[in-house]
Amino acid sequence: MTDLHFLPGCRIEEITRPDANSLHICAEARRRSGRCPDCGEPSDAVHSRTVRHPADLPCLGREVRLELWLRRLYCRNPACSRRTFVERLPGLIAPRAQRTDRLATAHGRVGVFLGGEAGARMLTQIGMPTSGDTVLRLVRRLPLPRRPAPQVLGVDDWARRKGRTYGTILVDLERHRVVDVLPDRSAATLADWLRGHRGIRTIARDRSTEYARGIGLGAPQAVQVADRWHLLLNLRQMVERWLAGVHGRLRRLPPTVGQPAGPARRTGAFPRSQGERVASADSRERKKALYEEVRRRHAASEPLLTISQRMRLARGTVRKYAQAESFPERAVQAPAHSILDPYLAHLEARLAAGCENARALWRELRDIGFPGTSMQVRRWLGQRRSAPAKTTPRRYREAQPAPVPPDAHAGAPALPSPRQLALYLTRPRDGLTNEERSAIGRLERDPDAAAVAVLVRRFADLVRGSCIGGNAVVRAPIATFKRWLIDAQNSSVSAVATFAAGLQQDAAAVKAALTTPWSSGQTEGQVNKLKLLKRQTFGRAKFDLLRRRVLLAA
């Protein structure tokens, strides 16, 4: 049993089992002498004996409680104020501690990954019971790891309270570990940290001008690298904002023809009820009134931020309304894939044969494997009947058919929303479906949209094709970027020219992104890990505890 439960500096005298889930180990210290904790004078003169009852790591799945008999020794140094002292057991237990050092370390490590209350619940199940407050106290006692100074750093922000307060996370991109966590995302805080950590030669960041200024102040010798994913994100956001402003004009474009037909599927949603149509119309009128008020204020040269504050609207909504050529109608979403789609050919054939009995059609579909109910067939058939069903109440026989969406064109699918169109334009063309290519072809019938699409695809292909390995210098992406920058700045679309002007201001970081392998990808992964630890504390942990947990878990 001594080998199963080793106690350094002690001899086990007796082991008992007070109950089925615990062990009681009686041990005696076996050191020849001890040293006075005040003066360090060795002594072996015994004054008396004392006993301590600390908890220890579990053994054989059972909770362990020690009974340690220690000697109280005389201090033989006449100049020392202490007359007696209890011998110490370094490496096993600290003075006046209620648990051994190894048990305290285990409690702290569990608290790092699970937090206080969750860690206490798990520790109770594995024979190391304690309270949540004790777990957090032991987490704060764990020493922070010492790591070599980073040379390639990743910088990103994280939300302490989303929309209110933010912090900064710093990651060593070469060793894939968190270096530090800062309490805010200001340039001054980042610059102060960088001044205390010399030797950093490369820093990957997002497009934040605050981080760019902080790096310039704290580490002017470091090469700043703009993150490629954020470049594509900013590109998509620019396209989405511009499309939102001209979407009303683009919806009137005719659809493309000659596209290969895809699998049979529903092209329109089921008709809405009268109450839903009334609620939708009321919502549209309210939004249109807000749109007209924003346009009036913007025409009077009122700043967008002031409009947002006075009208209590989100800044993005105010910007969208101010930049829109006409009222931005809600985009009609194409219906999602339905379990009825594989059976549409059979239904169309039976309808052409004159069968308008929904129940009979449903029984036929059920026999060939349709898993749905008759209600789905009835709703599909209700839009295609040549005459009302015999069971239709009289008050519904004269009801008007559901209105056709205003952006539908000869039964063609509606133009996708600005967000979807922006996604289609920034994706690789090889990964688009026939429907997505058809939507892009319809979009490119507008001259401005066609010019924007060409510039967007050129920049997206440039960013995606610039990811290289090693430290080789690639000159082709730089020349291509310069040509694209000139074309974008000369564009007739102001949104593209403004985006290009922003890239020109951050040109050094963008060029570094196109010619170096570094990015903020793994920094984003560390932010996700930090969010997990933050949510385990329900967002109520103090910053010092959260920072310690992040650094210890790295």
Coordinates of C-alpha atoms in Angstrom, one line a residue:
M1 CA 0.0 0.0 0.0
T2 CA 3.0 2.3 0.5
D3 CA 3.7 2.1 -3.2
L4 CA 0.1 2.9 -4.1
H5 CA 0.0 6.0 -1.9
F6 CA 3.5 7.5 -1.5
L7 CA 4.0 10.1 1.2
P8 CA 7.5 11.7 0.9
G9 CA 9.3 12.1 4.2
C10 CA 6.7 9.9 6.1
R11 CA 6.2 6.3 7.1
I12 CA 2.7 4.9 6.9
E13 CA 1.7 3.3 10.2
E14 CA -1.9 2.2 9.6
I15 CA -4.6 2.3 6.9
T16 CA -8.3 2.0 7.8
R17 CA -11.6 2.3 6.0
P18 CA -14.1 4.4 7.9
D19 CA -16.7 3.7 5.2
A20 CA -16.9 2.2 1.7
N21 CA -15.9 5.4 -0.1
S22 CA -12.9 6.7 2.0
L23 CA -9.6 5.7 3.4
H24 CA -7.9 6.9 6.6
I25 CA -4.1 6.8 6.5
C26 CA -2.1 7.3 9.6
A27 CA 1.5 8.3 9.0
E28 CA 4.5 9.7 10.9
A29 CA 7.2 12.1 9.8
R30 CA 10.6 10.3 9.6
R31 CA 13.1 13.2 9.1
R32 CA 16.2 13.3 11.2
S33 CA 16.0 17.0 12.0
G34 CA 14.1 20.1 11.1
R35 CA 15.0 23.7 10.5
C36 CA 13.6 26.7 12.3
P37 CA 11.4 28.7 9.8
D38 CA 12.7 32.0 11.2
C39 CA 16.4 31.6 11.6
G40 CA 17.0 28.4 9.7
E41 CA 18.9 26.7 12.6
P42 CA 18.7 22.9 12.4
S43 CA 17.4 21.1 15.5
D44 CA 16.5 17.5 16.5
A45 CA 15.4 18.3 20.1
V46 CA 11.8 17.1 20.5
H47 CA 9.5 19.2 22.5
S48 CA 6.2 17.3 21.8
R49 CA 4.1 15.8 19.0
T50 CA 1.2 17.3 17.1
V51 CA -1.2 15.8 14.5
R52 CA -2.7 17.3 11.3
H53 CA -5.6 15.9 9.2
P54 CA -5.1 17.1 5.6
A55 CA -6.9 15.7 2.6
D56 CA -4.9 14.0 -0.1
L57 CA -5.3 12.7 -3.6
P58 CA -7.8 9.7 -3.9
C59 CA -6.4 6.2 -3.9
L60 CA -8.2 3.3 -5.6
G61 CA -11.1 5.5 -6.3
R62 CA -11.6 6.4 -2.6
E63 CA -11.4 9.7 -0.8
V64 CA -8.2 9.9 1.3
R65 CA -7.8 11.7 4.7
L66 CA -4.4 11.7 6.3
E67 CA -3.5 11.6 10.0
L68 CA 0.1 13.1 10.0
W69 CA 2.0 12.9 13.3
L70 CA 4.7 15.6 13.4
R71 CA 7.3 16.6 15.9
R72 CA 7.4 19.9 17.6
L73 CA 11.1 20.8 18.0
Y74 CA 13.1 23.3 20.1
C75 CA 14.9 26.1 18.4
R76 CA 18.5 26.1 19.8
N77 CA 19.4 29.6 18.6
P78 CA 19.3 32.0 21.6
A79 CA 18.9 35.0 19.3
C80 CA 15.8 33.6 17.6
S81 CA 12.4 34.8 19.0
R82 CA 10.8 31.4 18.2
R83 CA 11.2 28.8 21.0
T84 CA 9.5 25.9 19.3
F85 CA 8.4 25.0 15.8
V86 CA 6.7 22.1 14.0
E87 CA 8.8 20.3 11.5
R88 CA 7.9 21.0 7.9
L89 CA 7.3 18.5 5.0
P90 CA 8.2 20.4 1.9
G91 CA 6.9 18.8 -1.3
L92 CA 4.0 17.2 0.6
I93 CA 2.1 19.9 2.5
A94 CA 2.4 23.6 3.2
P95 CA 2.2 25.0 6.8
R96 CA -1.4 25.3 8.1
A97 CA -2.8 23.9 4.8
Q98 CA -5.9 21.7 4.8
R99 CA -4.9 19.7 1.8
T100 CA -1.6 18.4 0.3
D101 CA 0.3 20.3 -2.4
R102 CA -0.6 17.7 -5.0
L103 CA -4.3 17.8 -4.1
A104 CA -4.3 21.6 -4.3
T105 CA -2.6 21.5 -7.7
A106 CA -5.2 19.0 -8.9
H107 CA -8.1 21.2 -7.6
G108 CA -6.6 24.2 -9.4
R109 CA -6.1 22.4 -12.7
V110 CA -9.6 21.2 -12.7
G111 CA -10.8 24.7 -12.0
V112 CA -8.8 26.0 -14.9
F113 CA -10.8 24.0 -17.4
L114 CA -14.2 23.7 -15.7
G115 CA -14.5 26.7 -13.4
G116 CA -15.6 26.9 -9.8
E117 CA -19.0 25.2 -9.3
A118 CA -18.7 22.8 -12.3
G119 CA -15.2 21.8 -11.1
A120 CA -16.5 21.3 -7.5
R121 CA -19.3 19.0 -8.8
M122 CA -16.9 16.9 -10.8
L123 CA -14.3 16.7 -8.0
T124 CA -16.9 15.3 -5.6
Q125 CA -17.6 12.5 -8.0
I126 CA -13.9 11.5 -8.2
G127 CA -13.0 11.5 -4.5
M128 CA -11.6 15.0 -4.1
P129 CA -14.6 17.0 -2.7
T130 CA -14.3 20.7 -2.1
S131 CA -16.3 23.9 -2.7
G132 CA -16.4 26.1 -5.8
D133 CA -14.9 29.1 -4.0
T134 CA -11.9 27.0 -2.9
V135 CA -11.4 25.8 -6.5
L136 CA -11.3 29.4 -7.7
R137 CA -9.0 30.4 -4.9
L138 CA -6.6 27.6 -5.8
V139 CA -6.7 28.6 -9.5
R140 CA -5.5 32.0 -8.5
R141 CA -2.6 30.4 -6.6
L142 CA -1.3 28.4 -9.6
P143 CA 1.9 30.0 -11.0
L144 CA 1.6 31.4 -14.5
P145 CA 3.7 29.5 -17.2
R146 CA 6.9 31.1 -18.4
R147 CA 7.3 31.0 -22.1
P148 CA 9.9 32.4 -24.5
A149 CA 9.3 35.8 -26.0
P150 CA 7.2 35.7 -29.2
Q151 CA 8.6 36.9 -32.5
V152 CA 5.4 36.5 -34.6
L153 CA 2.3 37.8 -32.8
G154 CA -1.4 37.6 -33.6
V155 CA -3.7 40.4 -32.3
D156 CA -7.5 40.3 -32.1
D157 CA -10.3 41.6 -29.9
W158 CA -12.9 39.7 -27.9
A159 CA -16.1 40.8 -26.3
R160 CA -16.1 41.1 -22.5
R161 CA -19.7 42.3 -22.8
K162 CA -20.9 42.2 -26.4
G163 CA -21.5 45.7 -27.8
R164 CA -20.2 47.4 -24.6
T165 CA -16.7 46.4 -23.5
Y166 CA -14.0 44.5 -25.4
G167 CA -10.5 43.1 -24.6
T168 CA -7.5 42.1 -26.6
I169 CA -5.9 38.6 -27.0
L170 CA -2.3 38.1 -28.0
V171 CA -1.2 34.8 -29.5
D172 CA 2.2 33.5 -30.4
L173 CA 1.6 32.3 -33.9
E174 CA 4.8 30.2 -34.1
R175 CA 4.0 28.2 -30.9
H176 CA 0.2 28.3 -31.1
R177 CA -0.2 29.6 -27.6
V178 CA -1.8 32.6 -25.9
V179 CA 0.8 35.1 -24.7
D180 CA -1.4 37.5 -22.8
V181 CA -4.9 39.0 -22.5
L182 CA -5.4 42.7 -22.2
P183 CA -8.4 44.4 -20.5
D184 CA -9.4 46.7 -23.5
R185 CA -8.7 47.1 -27.2
S186 CA -7.2 50.6 -27.1
A187 CA -4.0 51.6 -29.0
A188 CA -2.4 52.9 -25.8
T189 CA -2.8 49.6 -23.9
L190 CA -1.5 47.6 -26.8
A191 CA 1.5 50.0 -27.3
D192 CA 2.4 49.7 -23.6
W193 CA 2.4 45.9 -23.8
L194 CA 4.5 45.9 -27.0
R195 CA 7.1 48.3 -25.5
G196 CA 7.7 45.8 -22.7
H197 CA 8.2 42.8 -25.1
R198 CA 10.9 43.6 -27.6
G199 CA 12.0 41.3 -30.4
I200 CA 8.6 41.0 -32.1
R201 CA 9.2 41.2 -35.9
T202 CA 5.7 40.3 -37.4
I203 CA 2.2 41.1 -36.1
A204 CA -1.0 39.8 -37.8
R205 CA -4.1 41.8 -37.2
D206 CA -7.5 42.6 -38.6
R207 CA -8.3 45.8 -40.4
S208 CA -8.7 47.8 -37.1
T209 CA -7.1 51.2 -37.3
E210 CA -6.8 51.3 -33.5
Y211 CA -4.6 48.2 -33.5
A212 CA -2.6 49.6 -36.5
R213 CA -1.9 52.8 -34.5
G214 CA -1.0 50.8 -31.3
I215 CA 1.5 48.6 -33.2
G216 CA 3.0 51.7 -34.8
L217 CA 3.5 53.3 -31.4
G218 CA 4.7 50.2 -29.5
A219 CA 6.6 48.2 -32.1
P220 CA 7.4 50.4 -35.1
Q221 CA 10.0 47.9 -36.4
A222 CA 7.4 45.1 -36.7
V223 CA 5.8 44.2 -40.0
Q224 CA 2.0 44.5 -39.9
V225 CA 0.1 41.8 -41.7
A226 CA -3.6 42.3 -42.6
D227 CA -5.6 39.1 -42.1
R228 CA -6.8 37.7 -45.5
W229 CA -10.1 36.5 -44.1
H230 CA -10.9 40.0 -42.9
L231 CA -10.0 41.4 -46.3
L232 CA -12.6 39.1 -47.9
L233 CA -15.1 40.0 -45.2
N234 CA -14.6 43.7 -45.8
L235 CA -15.0 43.1 -49.5
R236 CA -18.2 41.3 -49.0
Q237 CA -19.6 43.9 -46.6
M238 CA -18.8 46.6 -49.1
V239 CA -20.6 44.8 -51.9
E240 CA -23.6 44.0 -49.7
R241 CA -24.0 47.7 -48.7
W242 CA -23.8 48.8 -52.3
L243 CA -26.3 46.1 -53.5
A244 CA -28.7 47.0 -50.7
G245 CA -28.8 50.6 -52.1
V246 CA -29.5 49.5 -55.7
H247 CA -31.5 46.3 -55.1
G248 CA -34.8 48.0 -56.0
R249 CA -33.3 48.7 -59.5
L250 CA -31.8 45.3 -59.9
R251 CA -35.0 43.5 -59.0
R252 CA -36.5 44.8 -62.3
L253 CA -33.9 43.2 -64.4
P254 CA -35.1 40.3 -66.6
P255 CA -34.0 36.8 -65.8
T256 CA -31.4 35.0 -67.8
V257 CA -32.5 32.3 -70.2
G258 CA -30.9 29.2 -71.5
Q259 CA -29.7 28.0 -68.1
P260 CA -29.7 24.2 -67.5
A261 CA -32.7 23.0 -65.6
G262 CA -32.1 21.8 -62.1
P263 CA -34.0 19.2 -60.2
A264 CA -37.8 19.7 -59.8
R265 CA -38.7 21.8 -56.8
R266 CA -41.3 24.4 -55.7
T267 CA -40.6 27.9 -57.0
G268 CA -42.9 29.8 -54.6
A269 CA -44.0 29.6 -51.0
F270 CA -47.5 28.6 -50.0
P271 CA -50.0 31.5 -49.9
R272 CA -50.2 33.4 -46.6
S273 CA -53.3 33.9 -44.6
Q274 CA -55.3 37.2 -44.6
G275 CA -54.0 38.1 -41.1
E276 CA -50.4 37.5 -42.1
R277 CA -50.8 39.6 -45.2
V278 CA -52.3 42.5 -43.2
A279 CA -49.5 42.3 -40.6
S280 CA -46.9 42.3 -43.4
A281 CA -48.4 45.3 -45.0
D282 CA -48.5 47.2 -41.7
S283 CA -44.8 46.3 -41.0
R284 CA -43.9 47.6 -44.5
E285 CA -45.7 50.9 -44.0
R286 CA -43.9 51.5 -40.7
K287 CA -40.5 50.7 -42.2
K288 CA -41.2 52.9 -45.2
A289 CA -42.1 55.8 -42.9
L290 CA -38.8 55.4 -41.1
Y291 CA -37.0 55.2 -44.5
E292 CA -38.5 58.5 -45.6
E293 CA -37.7 60.2 -42.3
V294 CA -34.0 59.0 -42.6
R295 CA -33.8 60.3 -46.1
R296 CA -35.3 63.6 -45.1
R297 CA -32.8 64.0 -42.3
H298 CA -29.9 62.9 -44.4
A299 CA -30.8 65.3 -47.2
A300 CA -30.7 68.1 -44.5
S301 CA -27.0 67.1 -43.9
E302 CA -27.7 65.6 -40.5
P303 CA -24.9 63.1 -39.5
L304 CA -25.8 59.4 -39.7
L305 CA -24.7 58.9 -36.0
T306 CA -27.0 61.7 -34.9
I307 CA -29.9 60.2 -36.9
S308 CA -29.3 56.8 -35.3
Q309 CA -29.3 58.3 -31.8
R310 CA -32.4 60.5 -32.3
M311 CA -34.5 57.9 -34.1
R312 CA -33.2 55.0 -32.0
L313 CA -32.2 53.0 -35.0
A314 CA -29.2 50.8 -35.6
R315 CA -26.4 52.6 -37.4
G316 CA -26.4 49.9 -40.1
T317 CA -30.1 50.5 -40.7
V318 CA -29.6 54.2 -41.0
R319 CA -26.7 53.8 -43.4
K320 CA -28.7 51.4 -45.5
Y321 CA -31.7 53.7 -45.7
A322 CA -29.5 56.7 -46.4
Q323 CA -27.6 55.0 -49.3
A324 CA -30.6 53.3 -50.9
E325 CA -31.9 54.6 -54.2
S326 CA -35.4 53.5 -53.4
F327 CA -37.2 51.9 -50.4
P328 CA -35.4 48.5 -49.8
E329 CA -38.2 46.0 -50.2
R330 CA -37.9 42.8 -48.3
A331 CA -36.2 40.2 -50.5
V332 CA -38.4 37.3 -51.4
Q333 CA -36.7 34.1 -50.3
A334 CA -36.9 31.1 -52.4
P335 CA -38.6 28.2 -50.6
A336 CA -36.4 25.6 -49.1
H337 CA -36.2 22.1 -50.3
S338 CA -39.3 20.2 -49.5
I339 CA -40.1 16.5 -49.1
L340 CA -42.7 17.1 -51.8
D341 CA -40.0 18.0 -54.4
P342 CA -39.2 14.5 -55.6
Y343 CA -42.8 13.8 -56.3
L344 CA -43.6 17.0 -58.2
A345 CA -43.3 15.4 -61.7
H346 CA -46.0 12.8 -60.7
L347 CA -48.3 15.5 -59.3
E348 CA -48.0 17.6 -62.4
A349 CA -48.7 14.6 -64.6
R350 CA -51.8 13.7 -62.6
L351 CA -53.0 17.3 -62.5
A352 CA -52.7 17.5 -66.3
A353 CA -54.8 14.3 -66.5
G354 CA -57.6 16.2 -64.6
C355 CA -57.2 14.7 -61.1
E356 CA -57.9 17.5 -58.5
N357 CA -58.6 15.3 -55.5
A358 CA -55.9 16.0 -52.9
R359 CA -56.7 13.0 -50.8
A360 CA -56.5 10.7 -53.8
L361 CA -53.2 12.2 -54.9
W362 CA -51.8 11.8 -51.4
R363 CA -52.7 8.1 -51.3
E364 CA -50.9 7.6 -54.7
L365 CA -47.8 9.4 -53.4
R366 CA -47.9 7.4 -50.1
D367 CA -47.9 4.2 -52.1
I368 CA -44.7 5.2 -53.9
G369 CA -42.9 6.3 -50.7
F370 CA -44.0 9.9 -49.8
P371 CA -43.5 10.3 -46.0
G372 CA -45.6 13.5 -45.6
T373 CA -49.2 14.2 -44.8
S374 CA -52.1 15.0 -47.1
M375 CA -52.0 18.7 -45.9
Q376 CA -48.9 19.3 -48.0
V377 CA -50.5 17.9 -51.1
R378 CA -53.7 19.9 -50.4
R379 CA -51.8 23.2 -50.1
W380 CA -49.8 22.5 -53.3
L381 CA -53.0 21.7 -55.2
G382 CA -54.9 24.7 -53.8
Q383 CA -52.9 27.1 -56.0
R384 CA -53.5 25.0 -59.1
R385 CA -57.2 24.1 -59.1
S386 CA -59.3 25.0 -62.1
A387 CA -62.3 25.4 -59.8
P388 CA -62.8 25.4 -56.0
A389 CA -63.1 22.0 -54.3
K390 CA -66.6 20.8 -53.5
T391 CA -65.8 21.0 -49.7
T392 CA -64.7 24.7 -49.9
P393 CA -67.0 26.9 -47.8
R394 CA -69.0 29.4 -49.8
R395 CA -67.4 32.4 -48.1
Y396 CA -64.0 31.4 -49.5
R397 CA -65.1 30.6 -53.1
E398 CA -64.9 34.3 -54.1
A399 CA -61.5 34.9 -52.4
Q400 CA -58.9 36.7 -54.5
P401 CA -55.8 34.7 -55.4
A402 CA -52.6 35.5 -53.5
P403 CA -50.7 38.5 -55.0
V404 CA -47.6 37.8 -57.1
P405 CA -44.4 39.1 -55.5
P406 CA -43.4 42.4 -57.2
D407 CA -40.0 41.2 -58.1
A408 CA -41.1 38.0 -59.8
H409 CA -40.6 38.1 -63.5
A410 CA -42.7 35.7 -65.7
G411 CA -42.6 32.9 -63.0
A412 CA -38.8 33.1 -62.6
P413 CA -37.3 32.9 -59.1
A414 CA -36.9 36.2 -57.3
L415 CA -33.6 38.0 -57.2
P416 CA -31.7 36.9 -54.1
S417 CA -31.1 39.3 -51.2
P418 CA -28.1 41.7 -51.2
R419 CA -26.3 39.4 -48.6
Q420 CA -26.7 36.3 -50.8
L421 CA -25.6 38.1 -53.9
A422 CA -22.5 39.4 -52.1
L423 CA -21.7 35.9 -51.1
Y424 CA -22.1 34.6 -54.6
L425 CA -19.8 37.3 -56.0
T426 CA -17.0 36.7 -53.4
R427 CA -17.1 32.9 -53.7
P428 CA -15.0 31.0 -56.3
R429 CA -17.0 30.6 -59.5
D430 CA -16.2 26.8 -59.5
G431 CA -18.2 26.4 -56.3
L432 CA -21.4 28.1 -57.5
T433 CA -24.6 26.1 -58.4
N434 CA -26.5 26.7 -61.6
E435 CA -29.1 28.8 -59.7
E436 CA -26.3 31.0 -58.2
R437 CA -24.7 31.5 -61.6
S438 CA -28.1 32.4 -63.1
A439 CA -28.6 35.0 -60.3
I440 CA -25.1 36.5 -61.1
G441 CA -25.8 36.5 -64.8
R442 CA -29.1 38.4 -64.2
L443 CA -27.2 40.8 -61.9
E444 CA -24.5 41.5 -64.6
R445 CA -27.1 42.8 -67.0
D446 CA -26.8 46.1 -65.1
P447 CA -23.6 47.9 -66.3
D448 CA -22.6 49.2 -62.8
A449 CA -23.2 45.8 -61.2
A450 CA -21.2 44.1 -64.0
A451 CA -18.2 46.4 -63.4
V452 CA -18.5 45.8 -59.6
A453 CA -18.6 42.1 -60.1
V454 CA -15.5 42.1 -62.2
L455 CA -13.5 44.1 -59.6
V456 CA -14.8 42.0 -56.7
R457 CA -13.9 38.7 -58.3
R458 CA -10.4 40.0 -59.2
F459 CA -9.7 41.0 -55.7
A460 CA -11.2 37.8 -54.2
D461 CA -9.1 35.7 -56.5
L462 CA -6.0 37.7 -55.7
V463 CA -6.5 37.2 -51.9
R464 CA -7.3 33.5 -52.1
G465 CA -4.4 32.8 -54.5
S466 CA -1.8 34.6 -52.3
C467 CA -1.5 32.1 -49.5
I468 CA 2.1 30.7 -49.8
G469 CA 4.4 28.8 -47.6
G470 CA 7.8 29.7 -46.3
N471 CA 9.4 33.2 -46.6
A472 CA 9.8 33.5 -50.3
V473 CA 9.2 36.9 -51.8
V474 CA 6.4 36.8 -54.4
R475 CA 6.3 39.9 -56.7
A476 CA 3.4 38.9 -58.9
P477 CA 0.7 39.5 -56.2
I478 CA 2.1 43.0 -55.5
A479 CA 1.9 44.1 -59.2
T480 CA -1.6 42.6 -59.5
F481 CA -2.7 44.4 -56.4
K482 CA -1.4 47.7 -57.7
R483 CA -3.2 47.3 -61.0
W484 CA -6.4 46.4 -59.2
L485 CA -6.0 49.3 -56.9
I486 CA -5.8 51.8 -59.8
D487 CA -8.8 50.2 -61.5
A488 CA -10.9 50.3 -58.3
Q489 CA -10.0 53.9 -57.5
N490 CA -11.0 54.9 -61.1
S491 CA -14.3 53.0 -60.8
S492 CA -17.6 55.0 -61.3
V493 CA -19.1 53.2 -58.3
S494 CA -18.2 55.3 -55.2
A495 CA -18.4 52.3 -52.8
V496 CA -15.7 50.5 -54.7
A497 CA -13.5 53.6 -54.9
T498 CA -13.9 54.2 -51.1
F499 CA -13.0 50.6 -50.4
A500 CA -9.9 51.0 -52.5
A501 CA -8.9 54.2 -50.8
G502 CA -9.1 52.4 -47.4
L503 CA -6.8 49.6 -48.8
Q504 CA -4.4 52.3 -50.1
Q505 CA -4.1 53.7 -46.5
D506 CA -3.3 50.2 -45.2
A507 CA -1.3 49.2 -48.3
A508 CA 1.8 48.0 -46.5
A509 CA -0.2 45.5 -44.3
V510 CA -2.3 44.3 -47.3
K511 CA 0.9 43.7 -49.4
A512 CA 2.3 41.7 -46.4
A513 CA -0.9 39.7 -46.4
L514 CA -0.4 38.8 -50.0
T515 CA 3.3 37.8 -49.7
T516 CA 3.6 36.2 -46.2
P517 CA 2.0 33.0 -44.8
W518 CA 0.8 34.7 -41.5
S519 CA -2.8 35.3 -40.8
S520 CA -5.2 35.7 -37.8
G521 CA -6.7 32.3 -38.3
Q522 CA -5.4 30.6 -35.2
T523 CA -6.0 33.8 -33.2
E524 CA -9.7 33.5 -34.0
G525 CA -9.5 29.9 -32.7
Q526 CA -8.0 31.1 -29.5
V527 CA -10.8 33.6 -29.2
N528 CA -13.3 30.8 -29.5
K529 CA -11.5 29.0 -26.6
L530 CA -11.6 32.1 -24.5
K531 CA -15.3 32.5 -25.2
L532 CA -15.8 28.9 -23.9
L533 CA -14.0 29.7 -20.6
K534 CA -15.9 33.0 -20.3
R535 CA -19.3 31.4 -20.7
Q536 CA -18.4 28.7 -18.1
T537 CA -18.4 31.6 -15.6
F538 CA -21.7 32.9 -17.0
G539 CA -19.9 36.2 -17.8
R540 CA -19.5 37.1 -14.1
A541 CA -15.8 36.3 -13.6
K542 CA -13.4 39.2 -12.9
F543 CA -10.9 39.9 -15.6
D544 CA -7.9 38.7 -13.5
L545 CA -9.5 35.2 -13.0
L546 CA -10.4 34.9 -16.7
R547 CA -7.0 36.0 -17.8
R548 CA -5.3 33.4 -15.5
R549 CA -7.6 30.6 -16.7
V550 CA -6.8 31.5 -20.4
L551 CA -3.1 31.5 -19.8
L552 CA -3.1 28.3 -17.8
A553 CA -5.2 26.5 -20.3
A554 CA -3.0 27.5 -23.2

